[in-house]
Amino acid sequence: MVAGVFNGGALVLEWELSEKLFVETSFCLVLDWISCLFSMSVLYISGCVCVFSGFYLSHDKFLEKFFVLLKLFVVSMVVLVLFPSYLGLMVGWDGLGVISFLLVIYYLSSCSLSSGMITVLSNRVGDVCFILAISLMSSSLSFGMWGESFVSGFVLGIFLMMGSMTKSAQVPFSAWLPEAMSAPTPVSSLVHSSTLVTAGVYVLIRFSAYLSEFEMYMLSISSMVTMLLAGSSACMESDLKKVVALSTLSQVGMMMFAISLGANVIAFFHLLVHAFFKALMFMCMGGVIYYSGSCQDSRFLGGVWNKLPFTSCLFLFSNFSLMGFPFFSGFYSKELIVGAALSLNVGLMAVVLFFMCLAFTISYSFRTLNLVMQDMSVFSLKFYSMENGYYLSSLLLMMNGAISTSLIMQSILKEFSTVSFVNPSVFYSVLLLLVMFFFNLVLLFNCLSKKSFMSLTKNFLKSMWFLSIISGNFISSKLLMMISSYIVYVEMGWIRAFIGSKVINSISMVFRNKIWEMNMNFFGVILFVFLSVFLILKVF
Amino acid sequence: MSCVLMLSVSCILWGLGMNEVGWLIMVCAVALLVVMMDCPFNFYILKSEWLGVDEMSVLMVLLCLLVSMMSLVSSTKEVKNGFVVLMSGWSVVEMVMFICLGSVLFFSVCSWMDFFFFFEFSLVPTFFLILKWGYQPERLQAAVFMLLYTVGSSLPLLMSLVYFWSYVKSDNMLLSKMVGGWKDFNMNWPWLIMSLSFLVKLPVYGAHAWLPKAHVEAPLSGSMLLAGVLLKFGGYGLIRLMWFSEVTNSTIVLFVLVFSLWGGVLSSGVCSCQSDLKSLIAYSSIGHMALSLSVLLSFYSVGKMACVCVLYSHGICSPILFSLAANSYEFCQSRSIMLSKGISRIFPVISGVWFFFCILNMGFPPSLNFFSEVYSVGGLLSLQWLLGLMGGLMCLMTGAYCLILYSLVNHGVVSSMVFKPGLNLSYRYLVSSVFGGVLLLGGTLCLDMFFV
């Protein structure tokens, strides 16, 4: 069977649930090379994360509960990967959203509750889109990924795309990913780097037959805006975990961009490679945070290069992978995406924005390296140590991910190596354009040193182009105020007090008084007896 | 075959050391009933002069038995020694059994007059259950409201059933359908007036004021039975009315559909801002029932199936949520959300059960709630795209308030009311929760049984 899967075959097991509906409601388990590879990498990364959390949460009282939650999360992800029919997918999809809520609110404080709420409500919007997609699919013959949408047109693709966009935190649903960094670092390393945000990408890869031209277009626009947003915000962000989260956001945007070009296999390759080196990056970050007394703010950190050499070395390597430094792990997949972007039919604007995002990636990676490693003499560095066995072993297990994972994958699977022919004049002209643009930008920022402009730019970029404020605080406070005033006026006022008390009381009082009068009256009694006798005679 | 099943189940239970006969009898009865489910779903069989059986009525009878079993298990506090409040010898248990009896008979009779009789009969023990065990004036108001709303709107139904009896010369349900139903009538406004009683019982949004009051004032078993069984009377009655009287789609029906769907969205929104735990769960009942009503009124066959599925899954999930709320009342002495908080650190298992049933309430696959919600939204979407979008909005708000409910009870610092000496928590709530959870999750495996 292994040889069969290797050569492109698949094993499908189907379990039929109900026969009463016209649609085939069934759960089908599919084992082909995509699902096998993805589930293998998910299980490997989660194993390393479990070892890492033995180090990070070693002082926590509820460690068994944490492990149970983590295992449930991994089960949901594996169910999502292995069951690509829509009904089976929803099991994993909903499970992912809900268990990530529990993991984000693990620390039981009010700010983690607000982050958990925005996470799960954004995911719930995606769930609703998927439910509507299932309802549309009920009119076709099956829920699987093999169908074509011949009945519902492009609306099905829109629902599919919107659902995946909420899970993978594309614009306009991006606010939850930096907020979800209130979770413990092992959770971020598993959930927010490799599994939760890639679930949307995986669903789009599987169901890409349902996407039409319009959705591809919208997807490319939204992924480009996401990449820009994440790249520019990461250059100004001071919380280190949020910087890594924003880098995840931009990489997921890149994967979505590759899907919108039609290069699904390249997107899948980048998904796997990115999972490995991003998990490693989060683990190194977790070690730094743990040893500096849970300080996440980079303005207080520095000088890790001297005190945690192994960690900083691996951090350096994973950042190089992220930037696409030649012959590191991330280089192979990123180069394929760039090649696809240049050789397939996209407009000039798309290519320019794509290259700008790559430039942003390099800039914030170097900024992070600088902030973490350079000795700024702002923090007491006496307490770092590398003695914990769990930490060392988890780093050693994941070490390969930053360096040679993609080389190994490319040499085993022939689907991952493609060739693209790039027009050199296009390439060099775009490069020149970008260099000039950045030169202008640097000049602009140097000449305009007005304080208000700089602070405005900083506010704009720090709150992710104001998206985090709009998505969270503004919407929820307005909605809850509206609901409360609705309750006071309509619910308690009209329905309960007016109709409930006054109207019903007045009606029953009126009747009661009249019946009282009638019963006490002799004439009324005679009338009542006569009428009842007449009615009985009439009916029978 | 059913005897074999009963014997095997009783042997297993005896082997596990359960010496209580009550559980054994109930489980055997349920097993017997489940095995009886070989009746087809769209044929109606008259078993005798009074009883008529089709799969939906078997499902509803099963629901009655299960919910009364769970409510008796959860309310043993009122039965144990020292706490019994007698009213000429009757206690909570007898009231619960009366309601159960009335409901079982309601779901099985096949003549319209008996149907109406048992429809009103089950109100009497409910009235006693709400009223008797307390002295606040709100109890009286809640009980009187319930009676006024329900009985007042069912008088037109009585009049029309009597008129129908005189018209067709028999009040048997099946016979009236064979005669051709009520085709001679113009069924716009008369339909609304006749089904008004069912619409008030399954509370459609405008006439829902009695439900939160009744839930807040009733004891736990009253709430469980009210949410689990009595609200289903309305849905069942409406299905039977539509089926046996052969009504067709009309503008009035569409009006009620849109009204109930929008009311469901509003009441799900209202849920997010409630300050009383029981009132929150009551408004969630209104939302679920509104979804089932609106998909039933779309006159699709998947609509009826989804409606029955919603009725069943809500009927199991909601009583368990009420029993969990009563659990937190027991150790916080308050139903307010400001005071019963933060039990995640001290009662981790109960917190896990809270989470499980909150996400089941919002429709977590692969449970029965998920399938009922998906097919309800599907039925609505097939009718009109805007209705489907509103159904999706309702799913979103349902998810929001379920998670708000979970985080209100479980998150944060432990409430200061919890620490008092002598705190012994019994496991009876957990047992009934596990039972309900297994039913709801395992219902996926035999989906054909619930999609009637």
Coordinates of C-alpha atoms in Angstrom, one line a residue, chain B residues 152-344:
Chain B
G152 CA -56.2 31.2 26.0
S153 CA -54.7 30.4 22.7
S154 CA -55.9 26.9 22.5
L155 CA -59.6 27.8 22.8
P156 CA -59.8 28.5 19.0
L157 CA -58.2 25.2 18.4
L158 CA -60.9 23.5 20.5
M159 CA -63.7 25.3 18.6
S160 CA -62.3 24.3 15.3
L161 CA -61.7 20.7 16.3
V162 CA -65.3 20.5 17.5
Y163 CA -66.5 22.0 14.2
F164 CA -64.3 19.6 12.3
W165 CA -65.7 16.7 14.3
S166 CA -69.2 17.7 13.3
Y167 CA -68.2 18.1 9.7
V168 CA -66.3 14.8 9.1
K169 CA -68.4 12.8 11.7
S170 CA -65.3 11.3 13.2
D171 CA -62.3 12.6 15.0
N172 CA -59.8 9.9 14.1
M173 CA -56.6 11.5 12.6
L174 CA -56.0 8.9 9.9
L175 CA -59.6 8.8 8.9
S176 CA -59.8 12.6 8.5
K177 CA -56.7 12.5 6.3
M178 CA -58.2 9.7 4.1
V179 CA -61.4 11.7 3.7
G180 CA -59.3 14.4 2.1
G181 CA -58.5 16.7 4.9
W182 CA -59.8 20.2 5.1
K183 CA -59.5 21.0 1.5
D184 CA -62.8 22.8 1.3
F185 CA -61.7 25.5 3.6
N186 CA -59.8 28.6 2.7
M187 CA -56.9 27.9 4.9
N188 CA -55.2 31.3 5.3
W189 CA -56.5 33.0 8.4
P190 CA -58.2 29.9 9.9
W191 CA -54.9 28.1 9.7
L192 CA -53.3 30.8 11.8
I193 CA -56.0 30.8 14.4
M194 CA -55.9 27.1 14.7
S195 CA -52.2 26.7 15.0
L196 CA -52.0 29.7 17.3
S197 CA -52.0 27.4 20.3
F198 CA -49.2 25.3 19.0
L199 CA -47.3 28.4 18.1
V200 CA -47.6 29.8 21.6
K201 CA -46.7 26.5 23.1
L202 CA -43.5 26.2 21.0
P203 CA -42.8 29.7 21.7
V204 CA -42.8 31.8 18.6
Y205 CA -41.1 35.1 19.3
G206 CA -44.0 37.4 19.9
A207 CA -45.8 35.1 22.4
H208 CA -42.7 33.9 24.2
A209 CA -43.0 36.0 27.4
W210 CA -44.2 33.1 29.5
L211 CA -41.2 30.9 28.9
P212 CA -38.3 32.7 30.7
K213 CA -40.6 33.6 33.6
A214 CA -41.7 29.9 34.0
H215 CA -38.1 28.6 33.7
V216 CA -36.7 31.0 36.2
E217 CA -39.4 30.2 38.8
A218 CA -39.7 26.5 38.3
P219 CA -37.6 23.9 40.2
L220 CA -35.0 21.9 38.3
S221 CA -37.3 19.0 37.3
G222 CA -39.9 21.4 36.2
S223 CA -37.5 23.3 34.0
M224 CA -36.1 20.0 32.6
L225 CA -39.5 18.8 31.7
L226 CA -40.7 22.1 30.4
A227 CA -37.7 22.5 28.1
G228 CA -37.4 18.9 27.2
V229 CA -40.9 17.7 26.6
L230 CA -43.5 20.4 26.9
L231 CA -42.1 22.7 24.2
K232 CA -42.2 19.7 21.8
F233 CA -45.9 19.5 22.1
G234 CA -46.2 22.6 19.9
G235 CA -43.9 21.2 17.2
Y236 CA -45.6 17.8 17.3
G237 CA -49.0 19.3 17.1
L238 CA -48.1 21.5 14.2
I239 CA -46.6 18.6 12.3
R240 CA -49.8 16.5 12.9
L241 CA -52.0 19.4 12.0
M242 CA -50.2 20.1 8.8
W243 CA -50.0 16.4 7.9
F244 CA -53.6 15.3 8.6
S245 CA -55.3 18.4 7.4
E246 CA -53.4 18.7 4.2
V247 CA -52.7 22.4 4.3
T248 CA -50.8 24.0 1.5
N249 CA -48.3 26.8 1.4
S250 CA -49.8 30.3 1.6
T251 CA -48.8 33.8 2.4
I252 CA -49.8 33.4 6.1
V253 CA -47.5 30.5 6.5
L254 CA -44.7 32.5 4.9
F255 CA -45.4 35.4 7.3
V256 CA -45.2 33.1 10.3
L257 CA -42.0 31.6 8.9
V258 CA -40.2 34.9 8.5
F259 CA -41.6 36.2 11.8
S260 CA -40.3 33.2 13.7
L261 CA -36.9 33.1 12.0
W262 CA -36.2 36.8 12.7
G263 CA -37.5 36.3 16.2
G264 CA -35.1 33.4 16.6
V265 CA -32.2 35.7 15.6
L266 CA -33.4 38.4 18.0
S267 CA -33.8 36.0 20.9
S268 CA -30.3 34.5 20.3
G269 CA -29.0 38.1 20.4
V270 CA -30.9 38.7 23.6
C271 CA -29.2 35.6 25.1
S272 CA -25.8 37.2 25.0
C273 CA -26.9 39.9 27.4
Q274 CA -28.8 38.0 30.1
S275 CA -27.7 38.1 33.7
D276 CA -29.5 35.1 34.9
L277 CA -28.3 31.6 33.9
K278 CA -31.6 30.0 33.7
S279 CA -33.1 32.8 31.7
L280 CA -30.2 32.6 29.3
I281 CA -30.9 28.9 28.6
A282 CA -34.6 29.7 28.3
Y283 CA -33.9 32.2 25.5
S284 CA -31.7 29.7 23.8
S285 CA -34.7 27.3 23.8
I286 CA -36.7 30.0 22.0
G287 CA -34.0 30.4 19.4
H288 CA -33.8 26.6 18.7
M289 CA -37.5 26.2 18.5
A290 CA -37.7 29.2 16.1
L291 CA -35.2 27.5 13.8
S292 CA -37.2 24.3 13.8
L293 CA -40.5 26.0 13.2
S294 CA -39.2 28.0 10.3
V295 CA -37.7 25.1 8.5
L296 CA -40.9 23.1 9.1
L297 CA -43.0 25.8 7.6
S298 CA -41.0 25.7 4.4
F299 CA -43.0 22.6 3.5
Y300 CA -40.0 20.6 2.3
S301 CA -39.6 17.0 3.4
V302 CA -36.1 17.7 4.6
G303 CA -37.8 20.5 6.6
K304 CA -39.9 18.1 8.6
M305 CA -37.0 15.8 9.1
A306 CA -34.8 18.6 10.3
C307 CA -37.6 19.9 12.6
V308 CA -38.0 16.6 14.3
C309 CA -34.2 16.3 14.7
V310 CA -34.0 19.8 16.2
L311 CA -36.8 19.0 18.6
Y312 CA -35.1 15.8 19.7
S313 CA -31.6 17.1 20.1
H314 CA -32.7 20.2 21.8
G315 CA -34.9 18.1 24.1
I316 CA -31.9 16.2 25.3
C317 CA -29.3 19.0 25.4
S318 CA -31.4 21.7 27.1
P319 CA -32.4 19.8 30.3
I320 CA -28.8 18.9 30.8
L321 CA -27.8 22.5 30.6
F322 CA -30.5 23.3 33.2
S323 CA -29.2 20.6 35.5
L324 CA -25.7 22.0 35.2
A325 CA -27.1 25.5 36.0
A326 CA -28.8 24.0 39.0
N327 CA -25.5 22.4 40.0
S328 CA -23.8 25.8 40.1
Y329 CA -26.8 27.2 42.0
E330 CA -26.2 24.5 44.6
F331 CA -22.7 25.7 45.4
C332 CA -23.0 29.4 44.7
Q333 CA -26.5 29.9 46.0
S334 CA -27.2 32.2 43.2
R335 CA -28.2 32.1 39.6
S336 CA -26.6 35.4 38.7
I337 CA -23.7 35.4 36.3
M338 CA -21.9 37.8 38.5
L339 CA -21.7 35.4 41.4
S340 CA -21.3 32.0 39.9
K341 CA -18.0 32.2 38.2
G342 CA -14.7 30.5 37.8
I343 CA -15.5 26.9 38.6
S344 CA -12.8 25.8 36.1

